[in-house]
Amino acid sequence: QVQLVESGGGLVRPGGSLRLSCAASGSIFRIYDMGWYRQAPGKQRELVAVITSGGSTNYADSVKGRFTISRNNAENTVDLQMNSLKPEDTAVYYCNADIVRKYGPQEWYWGQGTQVTVSS
């Protein structure tokens, strides 16, 4: 069993900051890419940021320069620091990870999602 648990969402004013965290737990052998996606009402889920096990990162154009993804390989965690938030960043944010289980296959796992609302 593998589980991803997110935390850190909430309500913030435009221009504010939030930090999302995600912890992977369970029977984990190795984690490759970890990332954050988001889904706004009426829209498709989209990639926000991704980080490889070696620390290489990639961001959606809409968040470049404002969001920073980081991870701790020893603790199996990935964070998303979100600065200069805009109302259009409002969405449910999902953690995502490419995980090889002990004695099991490599699969993509998802967290349950955390709501981020940017509003004055």
mmCIF file of C-alpha atoms in Angstrom:
data_model
loop_
_atom_site.group_PDB
_atom_site.id
_atom_site.type_symbol
_atom_site.label_atom_id
_atom_site.label_comp_id
_atom_site.label_asym_id
_atom_site.label_seq_id
_atom_site.Cartn_x
_atom_site.Cartn_y
_atom_site.Cartn_z
ATOM 1 C CA GLN A 1 0.000 0.000 0.000
ATOM 2 C CA VAL A 2 1.200 3.488 -0.889
ATOM 3 C CA GLN A 3 -0.446 6.717 0.157
ATOM 4 C CA LEU A 4 0.113 10.380 -0.722
ATOM 5 C CA VAL A 5 -1.207 12.903 1.780
ATOM 6 C CA GLU A 6 -1.300 16.628 1.016
ATOM 7 C CA SER A 7 -1.534 19.532 3.416
ATOM 8 C CA GLY A 8 -1.289 23.306 3.390
ATOM 9 C CA GLY A 9 -4.193 24.487 1.274
ATOM 10 C CA GLY A 10 -6.514 27.281 2.286
ATOM 11 C CA LEU A 11 -7.821 30.754 1.569
ATOM 12 C CA VAL A 12 -5.369 33.536 0.738
ATOM 13 C CA ARG A 13 -5.640 37.062 -0.643
ATOM 14 C CA PRO A 14 -4.249 37.940 -4.071
ATOM 15 C CA GLY A 15 -0.525 38.533 -3.817
ATOM 16 C CA GLY A 16 -0.229 36.230 -0.843
ATOM 17 C CA SER A 17 1.661 32.975 -0.371
ATOM 18 C CA LEU A 18 0.911 29.391 0.528
ATOM 19 C CA ARG A 19 3.051 26.312 0.901
ATOM 20 C CA LEU A 20 1.687 22.895 0.011
ATOM 21 C CA SER A 21 3.281 19.721 1.295
ATOM 22 C CA CYS A 22 2.855 16.108 0.266
ATOM 23 C CA ALA A 23 4.168 13.042 2.046
ATOM 24 C CA ALA A 24 4.387 9.601 0.485
ATOM 25 C CA SER A 25 4.180 6.641 2.815
ATOM 26 C CA GLY A 26 3.823 2.887 2.699
ATOM 27 C CA SER A 27 5.729 0.101 1.079
ATOM 28 C CA ILE A 28 8.008 2.267 -1.084
ATOM 29 C CA PHE A 29 11.156 1.069 -2.801
ATOM 30 C CA ARG A 30 11.907 4.114 -4.945
ATOM 31 C CA ILE A 31 10.263 7.355 -6.045
ATOM 32 C CA TYR A 32 11.034 8.857 -9.429
ATOM 33 C CA ASP A 33 9.242 12.033 -10.539
ATOM 34 C CA MET A 34 7.049 13.915 -8.075
ATOM 35 C CA GLY A 35 4.753 16.720 -9.023
ATOM 36 C CA TRP A 36 1.761 18.919 -8.457
ATOM 37 C CA TYR A 37 -1.305 19.214 -10.640
ATOM 38 C CA ARG A 38 -4.374 21.378 -10.237
ATOM 39 C CA GLN A 39 -7.955 21.349 -11.384
ATOM 40 C CA ALA A 40 -10.175 24.390 -11.396
ATOM 41 C CA PRO A 41 -13.977 24.093 -11.633
ATOM 42 C CA GLY A 42 -15.046 23.245 -15.159
ATOM 43 C CA LYS A 43 -11.478 22.763 -16.356
ATOM 44 C CA GLN A 44 -9.203 19.820 -16.994
ATOM 45 C CA ARG A 45 -6.508 18.835 -14.544
ATOM 46 C CA GLU A 46 -3.226 20.479 -15.523
ATOM 47 C CA LEU A 47 0.413 20.091 -14.596
ATOM 48 C CA VAL A 48 1.736 22.803 -12.292
ATOM 49 C CA ALA A 49 5.269 21.622 -11.561
ATOM 50 C CA VAL A 50 7.333 18.455 -11.571
ATOM 51 C CA ILE A 51 10.662 17.497 -10.014
ATOM 52 C CA THR A 52 12.830 14.491 -10.782
ATOM 53 C CA SER A 53 14.650 12.427 -8.166
ATOM 54 C CA GLY A 54 17.804 14.277 -9.203
ATOM 55 C CA GLY A 55 16.225 17.666 -8.596
ATOM 56 C CA SER A 56 15.492 18.834 -12.140
ATOM 57 C CA THR A 57 12.326 20.884 -12.326
ATOM 58 C CA ASN A 58 9.746 21.916 -14.875
ATOM 59 C CA TYR A 59 6.916 24.407 -14.464
ATOM 60 C CA ALA A 60 3.772 25.429 -16.259
ATOM 61 C CA ASP A 61 4.285 28.786 -17.961
ATOM 62 C CA SER A 62 1.501 30.287 -15.858
ATOM 63 C CA VAL A 63 3.406 29.723 -12.587
ATOM 64 C CA LYS A 64 7.035 30.252 -13.624
ATOM 65 C CA GLY A 65 8.760 32.746 -11.377
ATOM 66 C CA ARG A 66 6.026 32.502 -8.734
ATOM 67 C CA PHE A 67 5.973 28.841 -7.668
ATOM 68 C CA THR A 68 8.866 26.683 -6.511
ATOM 69 C CA ILE A 69 8.791 22.904 -6.212
ATOM 70 C CA SER A 70 11.198 21.063 -3.922
ATOM 71 C CA ARG A 71 11.556 17.586 -2.489
ATOM 72 C CA ASN A 72 13.238 15.678 0.293
ATOM 73 C CA ASN A 73 14.214 12.249 -0.968
ATOM 74 C CA ALA A 74 15.081 10.953 2.498
ATOM 75 C CA GLU A 75 11.609 11.783 3.793
ATOM 76 C CA ASN A 76 9.664 11.089 0.572
ATOM 77 C CA THR A 77 8.109 14.533 0.550
ATOM 78 C CA VAL A 78 7.471 17.169 -2.067
ATOM 79 C CA ASP A 79 6.535 20.780 -1.417
ATOM 80 C CA LEU A 80 5.142 23.578 -3.542
ATOM 81 C CA GLN A 81 5.884 27.136 -2.448
ATOM 82 C CA MET A 82 3.371 29.442 -4.073
ATOM 83 C CA ASN A 83 4.030 33.193 -4.057
ATOM 84 C CA SER A 84 2.290 36.153 -5.674
ATOM 85 C CA LEU A 85 -0.908 34.145 -5.866
ATOM 86 C CA LYS A 86 -3.606 35.193 -8.292
ATOM 87 C CA PRO A 87 -7.349 34.436 -8.356
ATOM 88 C CA GLU A 88 -6.737 32.230 -11.388
ATOM 89 C CA ASP A 89 -4.577 29.967 -9.206
ATOM 90 C CA THR A 90 -7.744 28.904 -7.386
ATOM 91 C CA ALA A 91 -8.110 25.146 -7.789
ATOM 92 C CA VAL A 92 -7.828 21.804 -6.082
ATOM 93 C CA TYR A 93 -4.149 20.900 -6.026
ATOM 94 C CA TYR A 94 -3.099 17.264 -6.290
ATOM 95 C CA CYS A 95 0.201 15.644 -5.441
ATOM 96 C CA ASN A 96 1.437 13.023 -7.879
ATOM 97 C CA ALA A 97 4.352 10.590 -7.718
ATOM 98 C CA ASP A 98 5.901 7.829 -9.808
ATOM 99 C CA ILE A 99 6.579 5.102 -7.243
ATOM 100 C CA VAL A 100 8.039 1.631 -7.279
ATOM 101 C CA ARG A 101 6.630 -0.422 -4.453
ATOM 102 C CA LYS A 102 8.638 -2.982 -2.553
ATOM 103 C CA TYR A 103 7.913 -6.279 -4.293
ATOM 104 C CA GLY A 104 5.494 -4.462 -6.578
ATOM 105 C CA PRO A 105 5.165 -2.630 -9.892
ATOM 106 C CA GLN A 106 5.988 0.969 -10.771
ATOM 107 C CA GLU A 107 2.842 3.091 -10.778
ATOM 108 C CA TRP A 108 1.641 6.683 -10.617
ATOM 109 C CA TYR A 109 -0.094 7.625 -7.382
ATOM 110 C CA TRP A 110 -2.308 10.581 -6.517
ATOM 111 C CA GLY A 111 -3.127 12.395 -3.333
ATOM 112 C CA GLN A 112 -6.663 13.269 -2.321
ATOM 113 C CA GLY A 113 -6.299 16.940 -3.227
ATOM 114 C CA THR A 114 -6.200 20.158 -1.249
ATOM 115 C CA GLN A 115 -8.222 23.285 -2.007
ATOM 116 C CA VAL A 116 -6.438 26.558 -2.703
ATOM 117 C CA THR A 117 -8.642 29.634 -2.959
ATOM 118 C CA VAL A 118 -7.241 33.039 -3.874
ATOM 119 C CA SER A 119 -9.768 35.755 -3.203
ATOM 120 C CA SER A 120 -10.056 39.164 -1.625
#
